[in-house]
mmCIF file of C-alpha atoms in Angstrom:
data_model
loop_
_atom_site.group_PDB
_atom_site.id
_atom_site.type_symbol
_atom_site.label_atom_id
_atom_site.label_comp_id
_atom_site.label_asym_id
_atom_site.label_seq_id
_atom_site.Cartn_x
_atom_site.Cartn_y
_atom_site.Cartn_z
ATOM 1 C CA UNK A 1 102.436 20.419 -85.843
ATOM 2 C CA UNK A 2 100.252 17.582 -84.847
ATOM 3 C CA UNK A 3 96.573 17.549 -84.620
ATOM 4 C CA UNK A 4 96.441 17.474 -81.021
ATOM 5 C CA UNK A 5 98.899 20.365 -80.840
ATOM 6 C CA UNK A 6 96.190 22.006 -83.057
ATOM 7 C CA UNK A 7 92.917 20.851 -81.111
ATOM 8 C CA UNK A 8 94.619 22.396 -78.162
ATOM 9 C CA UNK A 9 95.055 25.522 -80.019
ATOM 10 C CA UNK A 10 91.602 24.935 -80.834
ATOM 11 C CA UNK A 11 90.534 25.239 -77.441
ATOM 12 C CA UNK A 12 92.286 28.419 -76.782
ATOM 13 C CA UNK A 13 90.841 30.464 -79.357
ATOM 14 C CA UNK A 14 87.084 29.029 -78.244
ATOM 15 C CA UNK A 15 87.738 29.696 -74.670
ATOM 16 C CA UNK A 16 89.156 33.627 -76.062
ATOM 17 C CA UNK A 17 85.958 34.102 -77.551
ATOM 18 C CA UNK A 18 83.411 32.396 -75.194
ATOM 19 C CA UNK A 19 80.376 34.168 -74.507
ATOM 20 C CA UNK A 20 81.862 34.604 -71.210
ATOM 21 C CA UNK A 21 84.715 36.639 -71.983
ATOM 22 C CA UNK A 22 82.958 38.751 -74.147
ATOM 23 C CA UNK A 23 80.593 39.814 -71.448
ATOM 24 C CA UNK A 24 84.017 40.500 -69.210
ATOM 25 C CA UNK A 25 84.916 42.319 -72.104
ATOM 26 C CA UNK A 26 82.649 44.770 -71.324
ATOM 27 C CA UNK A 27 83.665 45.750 -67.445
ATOM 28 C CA UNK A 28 86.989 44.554 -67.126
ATOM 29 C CA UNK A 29 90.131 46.809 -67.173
ATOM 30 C CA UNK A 30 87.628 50.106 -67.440
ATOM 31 C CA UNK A 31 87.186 52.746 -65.082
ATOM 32 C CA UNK A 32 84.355 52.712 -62.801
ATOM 33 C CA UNK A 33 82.574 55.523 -64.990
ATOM 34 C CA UNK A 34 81.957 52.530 -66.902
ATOM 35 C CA UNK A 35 81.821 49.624 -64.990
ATOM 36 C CA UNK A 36 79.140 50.470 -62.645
ATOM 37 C CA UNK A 37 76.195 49.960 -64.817
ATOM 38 C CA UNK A 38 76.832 46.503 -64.757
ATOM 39 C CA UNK A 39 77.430 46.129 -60.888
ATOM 40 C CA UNK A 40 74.279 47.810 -60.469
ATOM 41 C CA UNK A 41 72.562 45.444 -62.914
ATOM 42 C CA UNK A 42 73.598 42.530 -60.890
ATOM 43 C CA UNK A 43 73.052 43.928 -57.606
ATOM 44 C CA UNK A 44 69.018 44.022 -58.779
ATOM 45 C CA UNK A 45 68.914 41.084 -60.075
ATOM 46 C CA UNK A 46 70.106 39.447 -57.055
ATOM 47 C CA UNK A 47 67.913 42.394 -54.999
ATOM 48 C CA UNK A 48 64.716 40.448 -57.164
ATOM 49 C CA UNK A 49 66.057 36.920 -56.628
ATOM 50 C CA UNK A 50 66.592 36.985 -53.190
ATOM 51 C CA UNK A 51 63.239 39.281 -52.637
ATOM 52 C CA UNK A 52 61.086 36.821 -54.404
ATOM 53 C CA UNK A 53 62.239 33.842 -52.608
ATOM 54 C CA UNK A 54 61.572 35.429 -49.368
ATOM 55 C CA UNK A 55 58.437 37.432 -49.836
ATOM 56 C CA UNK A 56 56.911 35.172 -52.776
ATOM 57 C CA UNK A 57 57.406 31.398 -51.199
ATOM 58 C CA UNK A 58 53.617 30.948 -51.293
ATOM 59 C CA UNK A 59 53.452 32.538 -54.659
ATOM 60 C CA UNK A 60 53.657 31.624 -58.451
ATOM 61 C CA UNK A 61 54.598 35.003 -59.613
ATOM 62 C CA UNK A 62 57.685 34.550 -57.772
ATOM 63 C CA UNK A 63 59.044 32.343 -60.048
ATOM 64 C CA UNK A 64 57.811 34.498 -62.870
ATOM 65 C CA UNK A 65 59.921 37.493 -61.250
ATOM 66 C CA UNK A 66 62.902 35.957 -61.038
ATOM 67 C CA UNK A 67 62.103 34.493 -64.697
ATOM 68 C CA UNK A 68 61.396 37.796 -66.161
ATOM 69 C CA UNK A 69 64.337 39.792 -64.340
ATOM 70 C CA UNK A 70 66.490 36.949 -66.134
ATOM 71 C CA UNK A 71 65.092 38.082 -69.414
ATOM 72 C CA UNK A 72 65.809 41.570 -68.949
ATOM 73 C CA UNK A 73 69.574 41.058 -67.666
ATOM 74 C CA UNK A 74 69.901 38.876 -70.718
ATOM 75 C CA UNK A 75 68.411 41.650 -73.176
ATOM 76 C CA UNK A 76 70.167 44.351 -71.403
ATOM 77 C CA UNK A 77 73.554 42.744 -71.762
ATOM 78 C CA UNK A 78 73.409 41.903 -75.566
ATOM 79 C CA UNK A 79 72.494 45.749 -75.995
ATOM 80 C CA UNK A 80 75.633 46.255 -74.586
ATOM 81 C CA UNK A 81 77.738 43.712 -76.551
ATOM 82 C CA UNK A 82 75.967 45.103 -79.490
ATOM 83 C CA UNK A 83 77.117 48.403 -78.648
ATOM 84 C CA UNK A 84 80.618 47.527 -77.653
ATOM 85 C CA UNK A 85 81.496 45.562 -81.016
ATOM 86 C CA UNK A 86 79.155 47.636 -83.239
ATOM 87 C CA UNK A 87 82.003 48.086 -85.759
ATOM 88 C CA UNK A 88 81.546 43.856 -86.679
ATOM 89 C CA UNK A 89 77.741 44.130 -86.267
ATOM 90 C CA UNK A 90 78.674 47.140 -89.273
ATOM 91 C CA UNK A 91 80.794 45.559 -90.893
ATOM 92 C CA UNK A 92 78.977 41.632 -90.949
ATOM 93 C CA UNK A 93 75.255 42.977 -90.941
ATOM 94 C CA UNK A 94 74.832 41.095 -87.138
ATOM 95 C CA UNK A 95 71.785 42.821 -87.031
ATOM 96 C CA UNK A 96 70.130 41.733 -90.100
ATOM 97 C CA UNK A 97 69.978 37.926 -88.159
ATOM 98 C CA UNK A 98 67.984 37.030 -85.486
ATOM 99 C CA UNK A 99 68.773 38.834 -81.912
ATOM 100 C CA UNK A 100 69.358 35.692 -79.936
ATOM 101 C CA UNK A 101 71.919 33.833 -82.558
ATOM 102 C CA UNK A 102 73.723 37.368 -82.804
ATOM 103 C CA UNK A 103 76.598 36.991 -80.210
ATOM 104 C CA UNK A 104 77.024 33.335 -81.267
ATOM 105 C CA UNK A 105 78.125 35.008 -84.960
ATOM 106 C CA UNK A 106 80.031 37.571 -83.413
ATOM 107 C CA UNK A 107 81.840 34.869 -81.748
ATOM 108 C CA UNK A 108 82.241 32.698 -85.084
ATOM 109 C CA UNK A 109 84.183 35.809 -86.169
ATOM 110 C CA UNK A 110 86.062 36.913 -83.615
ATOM 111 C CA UNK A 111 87.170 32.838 -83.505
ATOM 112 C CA UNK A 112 88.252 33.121 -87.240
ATOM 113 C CA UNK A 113 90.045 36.593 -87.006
ATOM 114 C CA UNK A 114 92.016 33.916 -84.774
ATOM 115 C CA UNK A 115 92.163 31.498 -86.522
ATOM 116 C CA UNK A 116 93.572 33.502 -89.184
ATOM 117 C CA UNK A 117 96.252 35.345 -87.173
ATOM 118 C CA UNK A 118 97.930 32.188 -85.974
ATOM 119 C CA UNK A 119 99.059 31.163 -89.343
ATOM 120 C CA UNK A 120 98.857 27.405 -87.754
ATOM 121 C CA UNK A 121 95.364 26.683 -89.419
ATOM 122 C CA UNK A 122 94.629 26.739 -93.013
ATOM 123 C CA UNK A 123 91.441 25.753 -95.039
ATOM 124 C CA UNK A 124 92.757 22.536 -96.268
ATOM 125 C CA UNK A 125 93.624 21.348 -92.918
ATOM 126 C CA UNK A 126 89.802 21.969 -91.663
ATOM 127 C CA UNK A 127 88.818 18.321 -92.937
ATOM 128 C CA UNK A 128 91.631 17.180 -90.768
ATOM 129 C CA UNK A 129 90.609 18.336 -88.077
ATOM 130 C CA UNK A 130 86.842 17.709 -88.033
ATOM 131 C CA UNK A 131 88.081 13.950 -88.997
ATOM 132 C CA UNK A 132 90.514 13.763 -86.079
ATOM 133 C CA UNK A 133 87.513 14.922 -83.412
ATOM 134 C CA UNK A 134 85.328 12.536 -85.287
ATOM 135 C CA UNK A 135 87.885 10.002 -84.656
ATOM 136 C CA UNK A 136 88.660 10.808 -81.320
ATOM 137 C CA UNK A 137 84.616 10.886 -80.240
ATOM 138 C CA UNK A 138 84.330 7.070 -81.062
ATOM 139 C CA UNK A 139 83.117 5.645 -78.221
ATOM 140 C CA UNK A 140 80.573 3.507 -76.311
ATOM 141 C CA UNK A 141 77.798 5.626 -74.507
ATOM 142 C CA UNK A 142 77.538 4.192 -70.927
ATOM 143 C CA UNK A 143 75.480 7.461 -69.844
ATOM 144 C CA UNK A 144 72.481 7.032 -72.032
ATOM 145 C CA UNK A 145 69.938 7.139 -69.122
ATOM 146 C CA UNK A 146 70.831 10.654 -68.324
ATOM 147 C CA UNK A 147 70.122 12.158 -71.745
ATOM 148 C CA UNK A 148 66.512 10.828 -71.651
ATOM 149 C CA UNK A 149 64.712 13.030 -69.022
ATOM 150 C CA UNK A 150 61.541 11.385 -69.004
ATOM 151 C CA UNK A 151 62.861 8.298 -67.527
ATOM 152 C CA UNK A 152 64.666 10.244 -64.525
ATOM 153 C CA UNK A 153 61.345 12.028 -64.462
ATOM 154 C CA UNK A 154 59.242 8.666 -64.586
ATOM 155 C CA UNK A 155 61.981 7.001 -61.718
ATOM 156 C CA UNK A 156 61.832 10.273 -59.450
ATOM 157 C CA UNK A 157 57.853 9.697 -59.390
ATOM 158 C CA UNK A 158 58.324 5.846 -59.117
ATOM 159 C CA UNK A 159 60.435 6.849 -55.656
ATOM 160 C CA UNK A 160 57.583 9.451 -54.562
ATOM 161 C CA UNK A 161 55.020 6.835 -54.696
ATOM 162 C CA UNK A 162 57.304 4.039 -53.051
ATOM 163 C CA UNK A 163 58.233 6.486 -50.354
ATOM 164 C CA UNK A 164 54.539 7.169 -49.816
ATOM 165 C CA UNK A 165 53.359 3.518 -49.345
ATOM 166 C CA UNK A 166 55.935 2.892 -46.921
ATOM 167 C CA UNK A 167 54.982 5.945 -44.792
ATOM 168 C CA UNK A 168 51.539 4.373 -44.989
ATOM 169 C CA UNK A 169 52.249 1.065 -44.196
ATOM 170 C CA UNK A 170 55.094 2.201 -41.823
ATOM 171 C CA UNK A 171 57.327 -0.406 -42.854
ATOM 172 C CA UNK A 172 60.047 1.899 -42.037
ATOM 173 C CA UNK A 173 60.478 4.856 -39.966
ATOM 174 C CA UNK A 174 60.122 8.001 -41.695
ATOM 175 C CA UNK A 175 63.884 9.336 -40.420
ATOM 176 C CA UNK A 176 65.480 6.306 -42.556
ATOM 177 C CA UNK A 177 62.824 7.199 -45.555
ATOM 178 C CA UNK A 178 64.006 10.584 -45.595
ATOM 179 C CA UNK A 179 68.142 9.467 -45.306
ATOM 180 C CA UNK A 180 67.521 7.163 -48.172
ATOM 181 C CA UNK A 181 65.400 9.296 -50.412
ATOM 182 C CA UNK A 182 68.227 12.396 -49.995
ATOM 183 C CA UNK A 183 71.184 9.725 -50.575
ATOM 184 C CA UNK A 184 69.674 8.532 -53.776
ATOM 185 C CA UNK A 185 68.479 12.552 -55.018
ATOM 186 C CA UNK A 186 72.151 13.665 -54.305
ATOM 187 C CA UNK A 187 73.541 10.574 -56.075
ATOM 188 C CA UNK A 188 71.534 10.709 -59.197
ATOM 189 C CA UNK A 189 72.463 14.842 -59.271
ATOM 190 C CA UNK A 190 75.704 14.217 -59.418
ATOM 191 C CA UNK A 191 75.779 11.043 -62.018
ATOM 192 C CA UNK A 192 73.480 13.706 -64.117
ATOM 193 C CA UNK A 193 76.078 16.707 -63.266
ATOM 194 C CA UNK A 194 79.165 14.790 -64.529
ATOM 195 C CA UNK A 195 77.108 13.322 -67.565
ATOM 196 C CA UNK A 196 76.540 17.443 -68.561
ATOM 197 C CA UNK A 197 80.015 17.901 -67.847
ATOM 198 C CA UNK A 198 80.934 15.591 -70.439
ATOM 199 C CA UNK A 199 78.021 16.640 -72.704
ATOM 200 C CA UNK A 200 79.318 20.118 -72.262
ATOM 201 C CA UNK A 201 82.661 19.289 -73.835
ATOM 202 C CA UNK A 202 81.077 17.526 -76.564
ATOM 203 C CA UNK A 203 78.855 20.840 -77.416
ATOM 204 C CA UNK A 204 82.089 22.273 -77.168
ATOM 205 C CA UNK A 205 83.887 20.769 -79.556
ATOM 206 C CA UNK A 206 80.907 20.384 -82.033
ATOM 207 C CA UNK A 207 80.775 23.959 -82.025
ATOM 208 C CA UNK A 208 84.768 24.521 -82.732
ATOM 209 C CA UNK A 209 84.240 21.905 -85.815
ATOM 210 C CA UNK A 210 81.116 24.420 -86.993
ATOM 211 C CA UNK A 211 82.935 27.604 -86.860
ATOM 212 C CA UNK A 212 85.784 25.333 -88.642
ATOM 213 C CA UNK A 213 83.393 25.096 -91.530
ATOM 214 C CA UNK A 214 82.017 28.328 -91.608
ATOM 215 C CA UNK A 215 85.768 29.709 -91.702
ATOM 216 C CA UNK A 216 86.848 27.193 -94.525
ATOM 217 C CA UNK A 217 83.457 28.765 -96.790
ATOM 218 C CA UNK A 218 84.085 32.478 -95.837
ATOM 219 C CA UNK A 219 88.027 31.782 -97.030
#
Protein backbone atom coordinates (compact mmCIF):
# COMPACT_ATOMS: atom_id res chain seq x y z
CA UNK A 1 0.00 0.00 0.00
CA UNK A 2 1.18 3.39 -0.95
CA UNK A 3 1.55 6.34 1.23
CA UNK A 4 -1.26 8.14 -0.13
CA UNK A 5 -3.45 5.06 0.24
CA UNK A 6 -2.25 5.39 3.90
CA UNK A 7 -2.66 9.31 4.40
CA UNK A 8 -6.16 8.69 3.25
CA UNK A 9 -6.57 6.11 5.82
CA UNK A 10 -5.08 8.65 7.89
CA UNK A 11 -7.81 10.90 7.45
CA UNK A 12 -10.45 8.46 8.27
CA UNK A 13 -9.39 7.47 11.55
CA UNK A 14 -8.90 11.51 12.49
CA UNK A 15 -12.23 12.36 11.15
CA UNK A 16 -13.63 8.89 13.48
CA UNK A 17 -12.26 10.45 16.37
CA UNK A 18 -12.77 14.25 15.89
CA UNK A 19 -13.92 16.12 18.72
CA UNK A 20 -17.02 16.31 16.82
CA UNK A 21 -18.00 12.86 16.72
CA UNK A 22 -17.26 12.28 20.09
CA UNK A 23 -19.70 14.87 21.24
CA UNK A 24 -22.38 12.97 18.71
CA UNK A 25 -21.26 10.14 20.50
CA UNK A 26 -22.99 11.16 23.28
CA UNK A 27 -26.81 11.74 21.82
CA UNK A 28 -26.84 9.86 18.81
CA UNK A 29 -28.57 6.43 18.40
CA UNK A 30 -29.93 6.77 22.31
CA UNK A 31 -33.29 7.04 23.47
CA UNK A 32 -34.69 10.28 24.33
CA UNK A 33 -34.33 9.40 28.19
CA UNK A 34 -30.96 10.31 27.28
CA UNK A 35 -30.77 12.58 24.65
CA UNK A 36 -32.75 15.35 25.99
CA UNK A 37 -30.29 16.84 28.32
CA UNK A 38 -28.41 17.90 25.55
CA UNK A 39 -31.37 19.40 23.43
CA UNK A 40 -32.23 21.27 26.38
CA UNK A 41 -28.65 22.51 26.78
CA UNK A 42 -28.71 23.93 23.37
CA UNK A 43 -32.07 25.25 23.40
CA UNK A 44 -30.61 27.77 26.43
CA UNK A 45 -27.84 28.55 24.99
CA UNK A 46 -29.46 29.75 21.97
CA UNK A 47 -32.51 31.09 24.55
CA UNK A 48 -29.18 33.40 26.06
CA UNK A 49 -27.74 34.18 22.61
CA UNK A 50 -30.60 35.33 21.00
CA UNK A 51 -31.90 37.15 24.43
CA UNK A 52 -28.74 39.07 24.79
CA UNK A 53 -28.60 40.34 21.35
CA UNK A 54 -32.02 41.64 21.59
CA UNK A 55 -32.36 42.95 25.09
CA UNK A 56 -28.48 43.76 25.64
CA UNK A 57 -27.60 45.78 22.16
CA UNK A 58 -26.71 48.85 24.25
CA UNK A 59 -24.93 46.72 26.73
CA UNK A 60 -21.40 45.21 27.45
CA UNK A 61 -22.59 42.45 29.61
CA UNK A 62 -24.24 41.13 26.66
CA UNK A 63 -21.32 40.01 25.20
CA UNK A 64 -20.16 38.70 28.52
CA UNK A 65 -23.50 36.51 28.61
CA UNK A 66 -23.20 34.99 25.63
CA UNK A 67 -19.31 34.56 26.55
CA UNK A 68 -19.97 32.97 29.80
CA UNK A 69 -23.02 30.67 28.62
CA UNK A 70 -20.23 29.44 26.04
CA UNK A 71 -18.08 28.49 28.94
CA UNK A 72 -20.59 26.62 30.69
CA UNK A 73 -21.86 24.54 27.50
CA UNK A 74 -18.19 23.84 26.99
CA UNK A 75 -17.64 22.63 30.75
CA UNK A 76 -20.89 20.90 30.81
CA UNK A 77 -20.15 18.84 27.74
CA UNK A 78 -16.60 17.57 28.73
CA UNK A 79 -18.38 16.37 32.08
CA UNK A 80 -20.25 14.39 29.93
CA UNK A 81 -17.50 12.98 27.64
CA UNK A 82 -15.71 12.37 30.83
CA UNK A 83 -18.48 10.42 32.03
CA UNK A 84 -19.26 8.58 28.87
CA UNK A 85 -15.56 7.21 28.28
CA UNK A 86 -14.66 7.07 32.01
CA UNK A 87 -13.32 3.51 31.51
CA UNK A 88 -10.05 5.31 29.28
CA UNK A 89 -9.99 8.30 31.68
CA UNK A 90 -9.48 4.87 34.30
CA UNK A 91 -7.57 3.19 32.53
CA UNK A 92 -4.97 6.29 31.02
CA UNK A 93 -5.22 8.56 34.25
CA UNK A 94 -7.10 11.48 31.76
CA UNK A 95 -7.75 13.11 34.80
CA UNK A 96 -4.43 13.44 36.27
CA UNK A 97 -3.73 16.14 33.03
CA UNK A 98 -5.05 19.30 32.63
CA UNK A 99 -9.07 19.55 31.99
CA UNK A 100 -8.90 21.40 28.72
CA UNK A 101 -6.08 19.04 26.88
CA UNK A 102 -8.22 15.98 28.25
CA UNK A 103 -10.48 15.14 25.20
CA UNK A 104 -7.56 15.94 22.85
CA UNK A 105 -5.75 12.64 24.73
CA UNK A 106 -8.76 10.76 24.69
CA UNK A 107 -8.76 11.34 21.08
CA UNK A 108 -4.89 10.45 20.64
CA UNK A 109 -6.12 7.08 21.97
CA UNK A 110 -9.08 6.32 20.56
CA UNK A 111 -6.94 7.33 17.06
CA UNK A 112 -4.28 4.64 18.02
CA UNK A 113 -6.76 1.84 19.17
CA UNK A 114 -7.25 2.54 15.26
CA UNK A 115 -4.47 2.68 14.20
CA UNK A 116 -3.72 -0.52 15.71
CA UNK A 117 -6.78 -2.46 14.52
CA UNK A 118 -6.14 -1.80 10.86
CA UNK A 119 -3.01 -3.77 10.76
CA UNK A 120 -2.05 -1.22 7.72
CA UNK A 121 0.20 1.01 10.05
CA UNK A 122 3.15 -0.11 11.93
CA UNK A 123 5.80 1.84 14.03
CA UNK A 124 8.47 1.68 11.50
CA UNK A 125 6.37 3.09 8.86
CA UNK A 126 5.55 6.33 11.18
CA UNK A 127 8.85 8.11 9.80
CA UNK A 128 7.38 7.46 6.44
CA UNK A 129 4.70 8.98 6.82
CA UNK A 130 5.58 12.17 8.72
CA UNK A 131 8.37 12.43 5.77
CA UNK A 132 5.80 12.00 3.00
CA UNK A 133 3.42 15.02 4.63
CA UNK A 134 6.63 16.89 5.09
CA UNK A 135 7.24 16.34 1.53
CA UNK A 136 4.00 16.93 0.31
CA UNK A 137 3.67 20.50 2.46
CA UNK A 138 6.60 22.03 0.37
CA UNK A 139 5.34 24.90 -0.94
CA UNK A 140 5.43 28.69 -1.55
CA UNK A 141 3.15 30.72 0.93
CA UNK A 142 1.17 33.21 -1.27
CA UNK A 143 -1.31 33.85 1.82
CA UNK A 144 1.12 35.33 4.24
CA UNK A 145 -0.90 38.58 4.77
CA UNK A 146 -3.72 36.71 6.30
CA UNK A 147 -1.77 35.01 9.08
CA UNK A 148 -0.55 38.41 10.39
CA UNK A 149 -3.67 40.04 12.00
CA UNK A 150 -2.27 43.21 12.85
CA UNK A 151 -1.83 44.24 9.36
CA UNK A 152 -5.63 43.39 8.40
CA UNK A 153 -6.24 45.18 11.66
CA UNK A 154 -3.87 48.22 10.73
CA UNK A 155 -5.58 48.18 6.78
CA UNK A 156 -9.29 47.90 8.22
CA UNK A 157 -8.42 51.24 10.29
CA UNK A 158 -6.46 52.71 7.27
CA UNK A 159 -10.11 52.24 5.30
CA UNK A 160 -12.09 53.79 8.42
CA UNK A 161 -10.09 56.85 8.30
CA UNK A 162 -10.09 57.09 4.34
CA UNK A 163 -13.81 56.55 4.38
CA UNK A 164 -14.11 59.33 6.94
CA UNK A 165 -12.18 62.07 5.01
CA UNK A 166 -14.12 61.49 2.04
CA UNK A 167 -17.47 61.86 3.89
CA UNK A 168 -15.89 65.11 5.04
CA UNK A 169 -14.69 66.39 2.05
CA UNK A 170 -17.66 64.80 0.13
CA UNK A 171 -15.63 63.76 -2.64
CA UNK A 172 -18.02 61.03 -3.08
CA UNK A 173 -21.47 60.35 -2.14
CA UNK A 174 -21.88 58.43 0.89
CA UNK A 175 -24.22 55.54 -1.04
CA UNK A 176 -20.97 54.67 -3.27
CA UNK A 177 -18.72 54.92 0.15
CA UNK A 178 -20.84 52.50 1.73
CA UNK A 179 -21.01 49.95 -1.72
CA UNK A 180 -17.28 50.12 -1.79
CA UNK A 181 -16.44 49.77 1.84
CA UNK A 182 -18.99 46.42 2.03
CA UNK A 183 -17.39 45.06 -1.41
CA UNK A 184 -13.92 45.27 -0.04
CA UNK A 185 -15.11 43.83 3.92
CA UNK A 186 -16.86 40.85 2.11
CA UNK A 187 -13.84 40.33 -0.18
CA UNK A 188 -11.14 40.37 2.37
CA UNK A 189 -13.63 37.79 4.63
CA UNK A 190 -13.61 35.51 2.24
CA UNK A 191 -9.69 35.65 1.04
CA UNK A 192 -9.25 35.27 5.10
CA UNK A 193 -12.05 32.34 5.19
CA UNK A 194 -10.37 30.23 2.45
CA UNK A 195 -6.79 31.06 3.91
CA UNK A 196 -8.33 29.21 7.45
CA UNK A 197 -9.66 26.67 5.32
CA UNK A 198 -6.37 25.79 4.17
CA UNK A 199 -4.76 26.51 7.58
CA UNK A 200 -7.34 24.18 8.96
CA UNK A 201 -6.08 21.25 6.92
CA UNK A 202 -2.64 21.99 7.77
CA UNK A 203 -3.58 21.83 11.73
CA UNK A 204 -5.08 18.83 10.59
CA UNK A 205 -2.55 17.01 9.37
CA UNK A 206 0.08 18.32 11.93
CA UNK A 207 -2.00 16.85 14.44
CA UNK A 208 -2.34 13.20 12.60
CA UNK A 209 1.72 13.34 12.34
CA UNK A 210 1.64 14.08 16.46
CA UNK A 211 -0.59 11.34 17.43
CA UNK A 212 1.75 9.33 14.80
CA UNK A 213 4.54 9.94 17.25
CA UNK A 214 2.91 9.53 20.33
CA UNK A 215 1.63 5.99 18.97
CA UNK A 216 5.21 4.97 17.68
CA UNK A 217 6.58 5.83 21.73
CA UNK A 218 3.56 4.15 23.50
CA UNK A 219 4.35 0.88 21.03
Amino acid sequence: MTNLNKWGELYDIYKETHRSRIVKSLYRHKPISKTWPYFLAFFMYLTVSVGAFFLGRDSNWSLFLVALAAIILYVWLELRIQNEYKNYYVTHNLKSHPFILRTRYLRYILFAEQLTKRKTFTPASVEKLIEWEGVRKEKLETNGIFNAPILLIFFTTLASLTVEYLKQEKLVSSQLIYIVVFSVAFVVWFLWTLSDLLQSHKKKCLEICRFLKWWKLDC
